[in-house]
Every structure is written in structure tokens, then in C-alpha cells.
Short mmCIF file of N, CA and C and ligand atoms in Angstrom, two decimals:
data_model
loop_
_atom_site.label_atom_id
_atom_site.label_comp_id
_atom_site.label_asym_id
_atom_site.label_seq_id
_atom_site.Cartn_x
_atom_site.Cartn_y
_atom_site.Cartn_z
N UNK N 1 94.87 86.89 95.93
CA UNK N 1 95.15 85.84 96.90
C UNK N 1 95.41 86.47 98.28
N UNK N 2 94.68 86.29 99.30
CA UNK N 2 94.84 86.43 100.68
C UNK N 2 96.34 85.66 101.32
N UNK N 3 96.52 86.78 102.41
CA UNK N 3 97.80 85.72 102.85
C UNK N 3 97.12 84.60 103.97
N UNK N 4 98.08 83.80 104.06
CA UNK N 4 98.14 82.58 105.28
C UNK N 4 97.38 82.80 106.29
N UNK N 5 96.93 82.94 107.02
CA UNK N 5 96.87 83.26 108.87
C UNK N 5 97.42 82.05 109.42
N UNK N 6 97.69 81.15 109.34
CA UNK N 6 98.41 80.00 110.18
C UNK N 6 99.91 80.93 109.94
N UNK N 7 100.64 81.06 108.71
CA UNK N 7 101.97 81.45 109.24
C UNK N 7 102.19 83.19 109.49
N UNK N 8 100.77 83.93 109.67
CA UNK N 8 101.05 84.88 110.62
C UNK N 8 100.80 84.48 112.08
N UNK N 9 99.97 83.45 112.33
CA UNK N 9 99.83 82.96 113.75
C UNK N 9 101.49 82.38 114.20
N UNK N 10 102.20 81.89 113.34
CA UNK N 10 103.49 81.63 113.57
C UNK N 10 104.31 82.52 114.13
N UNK N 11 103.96 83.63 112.76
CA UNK N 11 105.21 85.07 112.98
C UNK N 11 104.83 85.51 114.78
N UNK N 12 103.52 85.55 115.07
CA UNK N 12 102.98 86.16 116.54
C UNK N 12 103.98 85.14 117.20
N UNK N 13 103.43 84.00 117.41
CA UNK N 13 104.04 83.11 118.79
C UNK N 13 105.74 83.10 118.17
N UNK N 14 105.99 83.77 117.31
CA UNK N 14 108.06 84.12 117.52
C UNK N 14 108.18 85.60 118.68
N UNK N 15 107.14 86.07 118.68
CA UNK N 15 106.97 87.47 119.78
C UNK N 15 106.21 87.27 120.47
N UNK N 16 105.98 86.53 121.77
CA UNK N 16 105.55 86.29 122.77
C UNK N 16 105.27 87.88 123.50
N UNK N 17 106.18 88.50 123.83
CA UNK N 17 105.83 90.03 124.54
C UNK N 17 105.71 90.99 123.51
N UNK N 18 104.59 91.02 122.92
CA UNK N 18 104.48 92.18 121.74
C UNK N 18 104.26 93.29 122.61
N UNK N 19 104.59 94.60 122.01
CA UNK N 19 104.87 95.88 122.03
C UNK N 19 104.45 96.61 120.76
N UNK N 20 104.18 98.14 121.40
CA UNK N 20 104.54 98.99 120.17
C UNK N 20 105.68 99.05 118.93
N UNK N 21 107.45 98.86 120.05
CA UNK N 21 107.83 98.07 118.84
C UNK N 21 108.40 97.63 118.30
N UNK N 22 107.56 96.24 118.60
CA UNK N 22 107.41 94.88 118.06
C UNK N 22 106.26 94.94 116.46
N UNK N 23 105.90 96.19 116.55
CA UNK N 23 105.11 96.27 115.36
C UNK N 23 105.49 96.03 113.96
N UNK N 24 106.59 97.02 113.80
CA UNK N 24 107.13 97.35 113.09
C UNK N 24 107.77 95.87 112.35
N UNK N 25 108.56 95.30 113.66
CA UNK N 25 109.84 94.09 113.30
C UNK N 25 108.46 93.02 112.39
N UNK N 26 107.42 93.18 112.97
CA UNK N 26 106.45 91.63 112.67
C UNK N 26 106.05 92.08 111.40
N UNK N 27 105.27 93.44 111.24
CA UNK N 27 105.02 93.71 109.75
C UNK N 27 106.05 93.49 108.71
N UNK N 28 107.32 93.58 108.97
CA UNK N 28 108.15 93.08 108.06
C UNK N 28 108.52 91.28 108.24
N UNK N 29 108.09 91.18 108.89
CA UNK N 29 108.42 90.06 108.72
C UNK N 29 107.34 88.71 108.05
N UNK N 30 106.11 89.67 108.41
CA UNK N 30 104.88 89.41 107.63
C UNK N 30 105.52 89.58 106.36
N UNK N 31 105.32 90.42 105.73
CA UNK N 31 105.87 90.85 104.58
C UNK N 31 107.03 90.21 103.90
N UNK N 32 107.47 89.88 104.61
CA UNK N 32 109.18 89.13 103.96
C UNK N 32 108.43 87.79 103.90
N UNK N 33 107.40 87.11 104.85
CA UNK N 33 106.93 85.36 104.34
C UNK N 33 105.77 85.64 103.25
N UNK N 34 104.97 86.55 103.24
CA UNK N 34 103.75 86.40 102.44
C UNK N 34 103.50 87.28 101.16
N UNK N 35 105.16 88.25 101.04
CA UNK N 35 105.46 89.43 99.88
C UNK N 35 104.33 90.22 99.80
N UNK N 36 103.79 90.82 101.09
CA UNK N 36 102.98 91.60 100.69
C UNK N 36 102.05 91.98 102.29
N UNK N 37 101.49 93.34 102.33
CA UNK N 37 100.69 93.01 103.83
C UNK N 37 99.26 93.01 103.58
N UNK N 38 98.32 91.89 102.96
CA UNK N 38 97.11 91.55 102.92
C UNK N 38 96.27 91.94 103.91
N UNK N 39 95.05 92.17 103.11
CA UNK N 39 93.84 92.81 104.20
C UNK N 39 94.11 91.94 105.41
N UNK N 40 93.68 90.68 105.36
CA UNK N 40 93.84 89.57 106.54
C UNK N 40 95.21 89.52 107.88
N UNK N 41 96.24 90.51 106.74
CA UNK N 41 97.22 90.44 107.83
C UNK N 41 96.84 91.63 108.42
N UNK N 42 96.38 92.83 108.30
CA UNK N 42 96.16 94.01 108.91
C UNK N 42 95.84 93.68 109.54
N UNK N 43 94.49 93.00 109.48
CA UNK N 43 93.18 92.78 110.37
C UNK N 43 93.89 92.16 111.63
N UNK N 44 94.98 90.81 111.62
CA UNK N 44 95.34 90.11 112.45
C UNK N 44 95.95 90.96 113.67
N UNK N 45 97.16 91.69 112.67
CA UNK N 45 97.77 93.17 112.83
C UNK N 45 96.75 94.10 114.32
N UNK N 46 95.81 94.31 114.14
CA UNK N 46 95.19 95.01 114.90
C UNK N 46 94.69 94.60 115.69
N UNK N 47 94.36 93.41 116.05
CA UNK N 47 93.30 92.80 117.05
C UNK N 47 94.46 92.08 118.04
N UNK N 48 95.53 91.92 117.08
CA UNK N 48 97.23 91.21 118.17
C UNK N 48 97.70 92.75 119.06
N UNK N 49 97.52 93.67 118.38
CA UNK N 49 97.52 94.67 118.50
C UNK N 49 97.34 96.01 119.71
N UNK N 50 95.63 95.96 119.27
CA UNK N 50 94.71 96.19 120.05
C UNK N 50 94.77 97.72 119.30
N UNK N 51 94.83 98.02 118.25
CA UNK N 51 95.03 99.14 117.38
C UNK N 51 94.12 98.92 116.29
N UNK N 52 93.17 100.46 115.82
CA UNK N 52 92.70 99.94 114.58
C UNK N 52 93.45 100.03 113.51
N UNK N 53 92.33 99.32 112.21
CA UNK N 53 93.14 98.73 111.16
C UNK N 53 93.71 99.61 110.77
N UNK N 54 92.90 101.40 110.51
CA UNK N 54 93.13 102.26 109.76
C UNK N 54 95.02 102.73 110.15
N UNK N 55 95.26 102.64 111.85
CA UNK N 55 96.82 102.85 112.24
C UNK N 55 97.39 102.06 111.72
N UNK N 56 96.87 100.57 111.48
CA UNK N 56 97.92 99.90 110.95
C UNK N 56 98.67 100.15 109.65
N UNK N 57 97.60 100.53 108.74
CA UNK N 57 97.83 100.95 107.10
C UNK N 57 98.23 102.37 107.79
N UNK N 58 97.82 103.43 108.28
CA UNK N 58 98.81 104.37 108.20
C UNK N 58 99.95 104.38 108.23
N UNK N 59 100.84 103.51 109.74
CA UNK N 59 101.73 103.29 109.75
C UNK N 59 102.64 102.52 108.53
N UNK N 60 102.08 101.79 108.12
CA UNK N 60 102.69 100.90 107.10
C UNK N 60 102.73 101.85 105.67
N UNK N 61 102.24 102.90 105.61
CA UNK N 61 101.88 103.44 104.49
C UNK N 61 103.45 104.78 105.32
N UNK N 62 103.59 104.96 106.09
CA UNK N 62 104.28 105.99 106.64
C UNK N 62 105.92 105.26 105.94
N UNK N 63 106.21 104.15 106.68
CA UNK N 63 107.28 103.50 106.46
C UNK N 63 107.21 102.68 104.58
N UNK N 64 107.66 103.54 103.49
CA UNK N 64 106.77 102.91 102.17
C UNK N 64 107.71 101.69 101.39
N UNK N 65 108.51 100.75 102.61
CA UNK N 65 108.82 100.07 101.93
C UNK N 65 107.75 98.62 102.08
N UNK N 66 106.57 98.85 102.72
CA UNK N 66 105.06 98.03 102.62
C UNK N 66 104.56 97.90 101.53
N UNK N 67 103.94 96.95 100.87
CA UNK N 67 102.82 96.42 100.12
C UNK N 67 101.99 96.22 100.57
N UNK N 68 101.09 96.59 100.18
CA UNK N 68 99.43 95.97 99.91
C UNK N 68 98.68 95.06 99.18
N UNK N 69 99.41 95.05 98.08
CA UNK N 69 99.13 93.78 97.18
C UNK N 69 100.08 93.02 96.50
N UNK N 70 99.83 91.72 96.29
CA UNK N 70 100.89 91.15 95.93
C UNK N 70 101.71 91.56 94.50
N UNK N 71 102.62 91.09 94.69
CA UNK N 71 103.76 91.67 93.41
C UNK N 71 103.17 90.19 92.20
N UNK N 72 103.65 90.84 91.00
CA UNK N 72 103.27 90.03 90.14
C UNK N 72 104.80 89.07 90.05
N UNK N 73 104.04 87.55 89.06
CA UNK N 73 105.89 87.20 88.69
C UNK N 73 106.43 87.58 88.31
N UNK N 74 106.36 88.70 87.70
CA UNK N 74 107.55 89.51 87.36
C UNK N 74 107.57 90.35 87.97
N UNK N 75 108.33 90.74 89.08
CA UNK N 75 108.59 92.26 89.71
C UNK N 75 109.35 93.03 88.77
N UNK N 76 109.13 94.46 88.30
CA UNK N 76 109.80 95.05 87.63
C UNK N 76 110.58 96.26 88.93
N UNK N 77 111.55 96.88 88.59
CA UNK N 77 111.91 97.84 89.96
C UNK N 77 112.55 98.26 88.41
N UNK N 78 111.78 99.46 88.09
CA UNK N 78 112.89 100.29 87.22
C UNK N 78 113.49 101.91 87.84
N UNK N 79 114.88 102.07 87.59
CA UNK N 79 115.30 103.79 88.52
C UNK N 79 114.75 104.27 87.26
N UNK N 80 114.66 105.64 88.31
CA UNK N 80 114.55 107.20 88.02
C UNK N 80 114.93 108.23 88.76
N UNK N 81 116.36 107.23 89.35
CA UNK N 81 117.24 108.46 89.39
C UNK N 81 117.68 109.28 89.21
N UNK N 82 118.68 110.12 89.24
CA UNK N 82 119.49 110.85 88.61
C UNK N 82 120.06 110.83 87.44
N UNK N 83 121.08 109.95 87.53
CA UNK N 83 121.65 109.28 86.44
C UNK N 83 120.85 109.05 85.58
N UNK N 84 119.65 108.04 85.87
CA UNK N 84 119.51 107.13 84.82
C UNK N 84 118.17 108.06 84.27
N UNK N 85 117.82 109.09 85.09
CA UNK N 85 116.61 110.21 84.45
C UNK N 85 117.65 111.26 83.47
N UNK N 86 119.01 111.31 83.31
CA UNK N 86 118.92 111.67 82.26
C UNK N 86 119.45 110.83 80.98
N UNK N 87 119.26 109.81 81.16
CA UNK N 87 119.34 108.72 80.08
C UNK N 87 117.83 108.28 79.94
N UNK N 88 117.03 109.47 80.30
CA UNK N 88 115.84 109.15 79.10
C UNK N 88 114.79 107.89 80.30
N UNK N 89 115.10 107.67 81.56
CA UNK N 89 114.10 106.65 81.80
C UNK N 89 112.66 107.18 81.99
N UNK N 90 112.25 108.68 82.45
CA UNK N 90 111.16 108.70 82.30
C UNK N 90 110.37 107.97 81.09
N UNK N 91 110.97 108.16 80.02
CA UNK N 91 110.07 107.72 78.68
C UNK N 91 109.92 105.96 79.00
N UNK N 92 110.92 105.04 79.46
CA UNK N 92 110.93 104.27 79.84
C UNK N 92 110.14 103.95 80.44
N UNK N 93 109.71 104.08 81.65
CA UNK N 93 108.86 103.82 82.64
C UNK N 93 107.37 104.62 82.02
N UNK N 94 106.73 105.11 81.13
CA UNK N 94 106.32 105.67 80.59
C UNK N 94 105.71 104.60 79.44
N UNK N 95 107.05 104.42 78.57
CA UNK N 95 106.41 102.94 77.89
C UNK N 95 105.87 101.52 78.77
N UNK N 96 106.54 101.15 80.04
CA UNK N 96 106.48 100.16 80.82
C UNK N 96 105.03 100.27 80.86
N UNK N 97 104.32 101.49 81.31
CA UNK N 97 103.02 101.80 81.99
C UNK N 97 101.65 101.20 80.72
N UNK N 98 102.48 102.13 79.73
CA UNK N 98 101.31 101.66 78.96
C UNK N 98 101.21 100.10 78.73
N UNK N 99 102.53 99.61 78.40
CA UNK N 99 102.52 98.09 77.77
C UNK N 99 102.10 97.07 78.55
N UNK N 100 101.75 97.79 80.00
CA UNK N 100 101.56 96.68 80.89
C UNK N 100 100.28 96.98 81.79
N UNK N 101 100.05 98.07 81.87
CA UNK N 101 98.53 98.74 81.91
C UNK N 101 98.91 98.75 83.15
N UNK N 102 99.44 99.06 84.08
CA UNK N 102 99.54 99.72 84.94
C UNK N 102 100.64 100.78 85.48
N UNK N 103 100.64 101.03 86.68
CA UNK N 103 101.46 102.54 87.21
C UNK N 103 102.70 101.88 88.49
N UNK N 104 103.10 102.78 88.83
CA UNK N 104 104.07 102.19 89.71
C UNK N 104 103.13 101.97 91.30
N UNK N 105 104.17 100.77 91.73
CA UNK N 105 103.19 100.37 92.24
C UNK N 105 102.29 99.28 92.64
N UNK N 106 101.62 99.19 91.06
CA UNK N 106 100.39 98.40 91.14
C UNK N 106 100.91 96.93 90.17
N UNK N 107 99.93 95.78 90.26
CA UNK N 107 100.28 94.57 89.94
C UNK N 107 99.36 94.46 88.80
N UNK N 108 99.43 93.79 87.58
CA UNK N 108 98.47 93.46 86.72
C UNK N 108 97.84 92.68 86.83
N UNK N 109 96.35 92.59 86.56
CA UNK N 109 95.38 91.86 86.43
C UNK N 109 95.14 90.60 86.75
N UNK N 110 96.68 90.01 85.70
CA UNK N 110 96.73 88.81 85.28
C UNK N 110 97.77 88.18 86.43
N UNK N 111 98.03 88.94 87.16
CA UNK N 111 99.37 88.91 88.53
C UNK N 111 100.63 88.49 87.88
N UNK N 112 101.24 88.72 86.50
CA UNK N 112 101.82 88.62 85.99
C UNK N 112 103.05 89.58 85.97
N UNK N 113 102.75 91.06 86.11
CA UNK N 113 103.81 91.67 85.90
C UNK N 113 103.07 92.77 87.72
N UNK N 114 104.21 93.38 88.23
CA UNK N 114 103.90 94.33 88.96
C UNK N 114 105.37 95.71 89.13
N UNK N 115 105.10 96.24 88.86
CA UNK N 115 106.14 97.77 88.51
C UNK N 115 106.26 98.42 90.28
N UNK N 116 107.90 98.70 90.27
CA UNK N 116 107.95 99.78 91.44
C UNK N 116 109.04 100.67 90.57
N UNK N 117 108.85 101.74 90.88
CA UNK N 117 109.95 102.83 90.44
C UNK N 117 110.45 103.07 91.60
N UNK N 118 112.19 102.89 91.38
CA UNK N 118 112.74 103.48 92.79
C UNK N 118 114.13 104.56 91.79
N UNK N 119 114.34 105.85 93.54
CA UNK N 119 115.27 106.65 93.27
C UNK N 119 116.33 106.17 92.56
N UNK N 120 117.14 104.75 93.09
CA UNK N 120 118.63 104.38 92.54
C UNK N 120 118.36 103.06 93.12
N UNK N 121 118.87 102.46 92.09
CA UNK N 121 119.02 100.67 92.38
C UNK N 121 120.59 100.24 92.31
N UNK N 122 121.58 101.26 91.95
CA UNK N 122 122.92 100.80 92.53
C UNK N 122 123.95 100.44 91.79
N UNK N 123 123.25 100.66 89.76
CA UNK N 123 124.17 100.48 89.18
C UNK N 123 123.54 101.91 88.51
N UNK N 124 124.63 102.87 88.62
CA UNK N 124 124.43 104.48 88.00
C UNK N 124 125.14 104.63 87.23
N UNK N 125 126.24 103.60 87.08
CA UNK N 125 127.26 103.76 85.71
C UNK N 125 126.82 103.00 84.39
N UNK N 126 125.62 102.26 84.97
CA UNK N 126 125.14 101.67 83.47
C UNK N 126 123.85 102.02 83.51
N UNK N 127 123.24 103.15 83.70
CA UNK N 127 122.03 104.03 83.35
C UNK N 127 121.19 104.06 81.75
N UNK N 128 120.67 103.70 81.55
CA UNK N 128 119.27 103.36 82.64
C UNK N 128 119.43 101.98 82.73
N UNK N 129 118.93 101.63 84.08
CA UNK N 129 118.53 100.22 84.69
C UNK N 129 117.55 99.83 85.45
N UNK N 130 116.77 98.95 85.04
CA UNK N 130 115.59 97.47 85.55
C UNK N 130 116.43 96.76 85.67
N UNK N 131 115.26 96.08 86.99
CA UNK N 131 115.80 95.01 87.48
C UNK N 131 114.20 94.14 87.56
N UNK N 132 114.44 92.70 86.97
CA UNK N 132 113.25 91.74 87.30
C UNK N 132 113.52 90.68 87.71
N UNK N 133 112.99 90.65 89.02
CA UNK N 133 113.03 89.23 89.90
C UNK N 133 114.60 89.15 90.14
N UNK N 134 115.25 90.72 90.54
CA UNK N 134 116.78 90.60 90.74
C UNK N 134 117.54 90.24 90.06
N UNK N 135 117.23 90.24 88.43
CA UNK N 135 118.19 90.26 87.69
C UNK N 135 118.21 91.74 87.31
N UNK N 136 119.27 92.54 86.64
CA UNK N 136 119.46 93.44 86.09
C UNK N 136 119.68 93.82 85.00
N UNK N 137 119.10 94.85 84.20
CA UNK N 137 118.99 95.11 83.26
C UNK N 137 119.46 96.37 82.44
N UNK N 138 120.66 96.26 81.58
CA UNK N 138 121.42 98.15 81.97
C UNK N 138 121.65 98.54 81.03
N UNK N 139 121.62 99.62 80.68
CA UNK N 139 121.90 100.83 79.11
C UNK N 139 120.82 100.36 78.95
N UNK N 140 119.63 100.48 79.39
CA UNK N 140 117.91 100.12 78.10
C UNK N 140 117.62 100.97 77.33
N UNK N 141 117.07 100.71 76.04
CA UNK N 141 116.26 101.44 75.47
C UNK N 141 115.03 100.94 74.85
N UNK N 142 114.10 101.78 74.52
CA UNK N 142 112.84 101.43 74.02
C UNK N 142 113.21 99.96 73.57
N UNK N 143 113.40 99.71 72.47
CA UNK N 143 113.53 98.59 71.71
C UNK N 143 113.42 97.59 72.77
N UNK N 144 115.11 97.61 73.51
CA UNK N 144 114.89 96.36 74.12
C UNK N 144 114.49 96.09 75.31
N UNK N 145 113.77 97.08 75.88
CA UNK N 145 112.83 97.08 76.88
C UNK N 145 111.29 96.10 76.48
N UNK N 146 111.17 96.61 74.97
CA UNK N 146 109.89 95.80 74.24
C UNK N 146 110.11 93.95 74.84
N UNK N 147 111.83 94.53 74.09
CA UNK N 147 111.97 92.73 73.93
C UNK N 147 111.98 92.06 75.46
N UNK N 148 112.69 92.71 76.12
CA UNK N 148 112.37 91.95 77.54
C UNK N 148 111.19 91.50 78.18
N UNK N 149 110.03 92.26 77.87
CA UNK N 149 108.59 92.44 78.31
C UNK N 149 107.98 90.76 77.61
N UNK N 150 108.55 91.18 76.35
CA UNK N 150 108.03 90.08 75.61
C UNK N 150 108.35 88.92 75.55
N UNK N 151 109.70 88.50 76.14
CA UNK N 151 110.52 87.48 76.56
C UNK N 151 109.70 86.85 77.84
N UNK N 152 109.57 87.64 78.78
CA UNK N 152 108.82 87.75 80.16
C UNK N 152 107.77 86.94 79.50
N UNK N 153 106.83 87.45 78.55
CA UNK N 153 105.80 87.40 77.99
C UNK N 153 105.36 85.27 77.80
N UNK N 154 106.60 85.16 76.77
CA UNK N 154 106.82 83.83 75.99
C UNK N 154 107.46 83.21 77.11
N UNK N 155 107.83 83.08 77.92
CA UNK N 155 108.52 81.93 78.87
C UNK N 155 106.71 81.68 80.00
N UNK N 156 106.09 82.73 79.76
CA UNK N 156 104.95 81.79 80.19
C UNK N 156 103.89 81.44 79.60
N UNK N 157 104.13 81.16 78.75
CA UNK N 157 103.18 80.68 77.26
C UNK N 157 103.87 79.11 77.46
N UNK N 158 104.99 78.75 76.86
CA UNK N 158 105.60 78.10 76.55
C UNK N 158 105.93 77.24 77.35
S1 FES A 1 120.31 106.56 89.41
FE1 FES A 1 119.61 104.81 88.39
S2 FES A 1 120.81 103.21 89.21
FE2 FES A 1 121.38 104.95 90.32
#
């Protein structure tokens, strides 16, 4: 799914004197209405601009809290922190990959599930922890990592 251009034409006329940067503030703010910075917004991105596309994705690729594609309904954000890497989450995020066929990152197929691995999400005393769609998820293990996936799974069946 492409984003909007009517409510990036919005986000522009909230910045009447764009700037270098003014870049930055609008790509996020792109991003915060459309969860994601779509080819279409680059493109807009550059020609509001007067920059090519390729700076735009550099830049946005420089600063990596950007997307490129949309997140699935289920955002997964599992750590691999400190903490919670030695409570075993590599294997975690490891099972996530296979069961869901993709890598961190990337969104599935079905736009159903999409995985980010981050350093620390803020609860290190209950290691390991996911979080989906901002709920949290703490002490995991295999097992009930299955079951969560699969829960995820049946609430959109049903
Ligand atoms: S290291 Fe995992 S929540 Fe902090």
C-alpha cells in the first residue's frame, strides 16, 4: 500500500518555509501519519525539496529510526540486549525468523506480522522481552513465544 499524497500535501503546507532542516522534522512526521516512508513520499520528499531521491533514502537510512515499508498488524520489537541476550533471546528471535519467514526489519507477505530487533526496550529485569503493538511480553521462552504467534495467529481467523 502506497502512502496518501493529499496528507503529505498537508504535512508540506504545516511548513510553509521549508529548509534543510525542516527535512528531517517532516520525514518524521510523514512517518508518524502514514507508519512508514513510501516510495511516493520520497519522491514528494525530493521535488518539495529540490534534492534527489537517492539523498533522501540516504539520509533517512542515516537516521535508522525510518521505514520503508509498512509494519505489519502485528509489530513485533523483540531486545537483544544485554540482559535479555543472555537469557537466550538470540534463539528467540531466531525462532521468530523462521516462524514468520522473515528477518528483522522486514514485514510479511501477508502484512500481517513485521519484526524489529532493538538494543533494550526498557524492561531488563524481566529479560527476555517482546513487545506487540505495545504490549509487552517478559521472561519468554520458546514455548510461549509459539503460543503468542499463534494467538496473534487465531484472533485473525476468528
Ligand atoms: S536488554 Fe532487553 S529490555 Fe533491556
Amino acid at each position: 500500500m502506497e502512502t496518501n499524497i493529499d496528507n503529505i500535501e498537508l504535512i508540506f503546507n504545516k511548513h510553509p518555509n521549508i529548509s534543510r532542516d525542516t527535512l528531517i522534522p517532516i520525514m518524521q512526521e510523514i512517518q508518524d501519519e502514514m507508519g512508514y516512508l513510501g516510495k511516493d513520499a520520497v519522491w514528494k520528499l525530493s521535488r518539495r525539496f529540490g534534492l534527489p531521491t537517492s539523498k533522501i533514502y540516504g539520509l533517512a537510512t542515516f537516521y535508522n529510526q525510518f521505514r520503508f515499508k509498512p509494519r505489519g498488524k502485528f509489530h513485533i520489537q523483540i531486545c537483544n540486549g544485554s540482559s535479555c541476550h543472555l537469557y537466550a533471546s538470540q534463539k528467540l528471535i531466531s525462532d521468530l525468523e523462521k516462524e514468520l519467514q522473515i528477518s528483522d526489519g522486514e514485514t510479511s507477505r501477508d502484512q500481517m506480522f513485521s519484526l524489529e530487533v532493538l538494543p533494550c526496550i526498557g524492561a531488563c529485569g524481566q529479560s527476555p522481552v517482546m513487545c506487540i503493538n505495545g504490549e509487552y511480553y517478559t521472561r519468554l521462552d520458546a514455548k510461549r513465544l509459539k503460543e503468542i504467534i499463534a494467538n496473534c495467529r487465531e484472533t485473525q481467523t476468528s
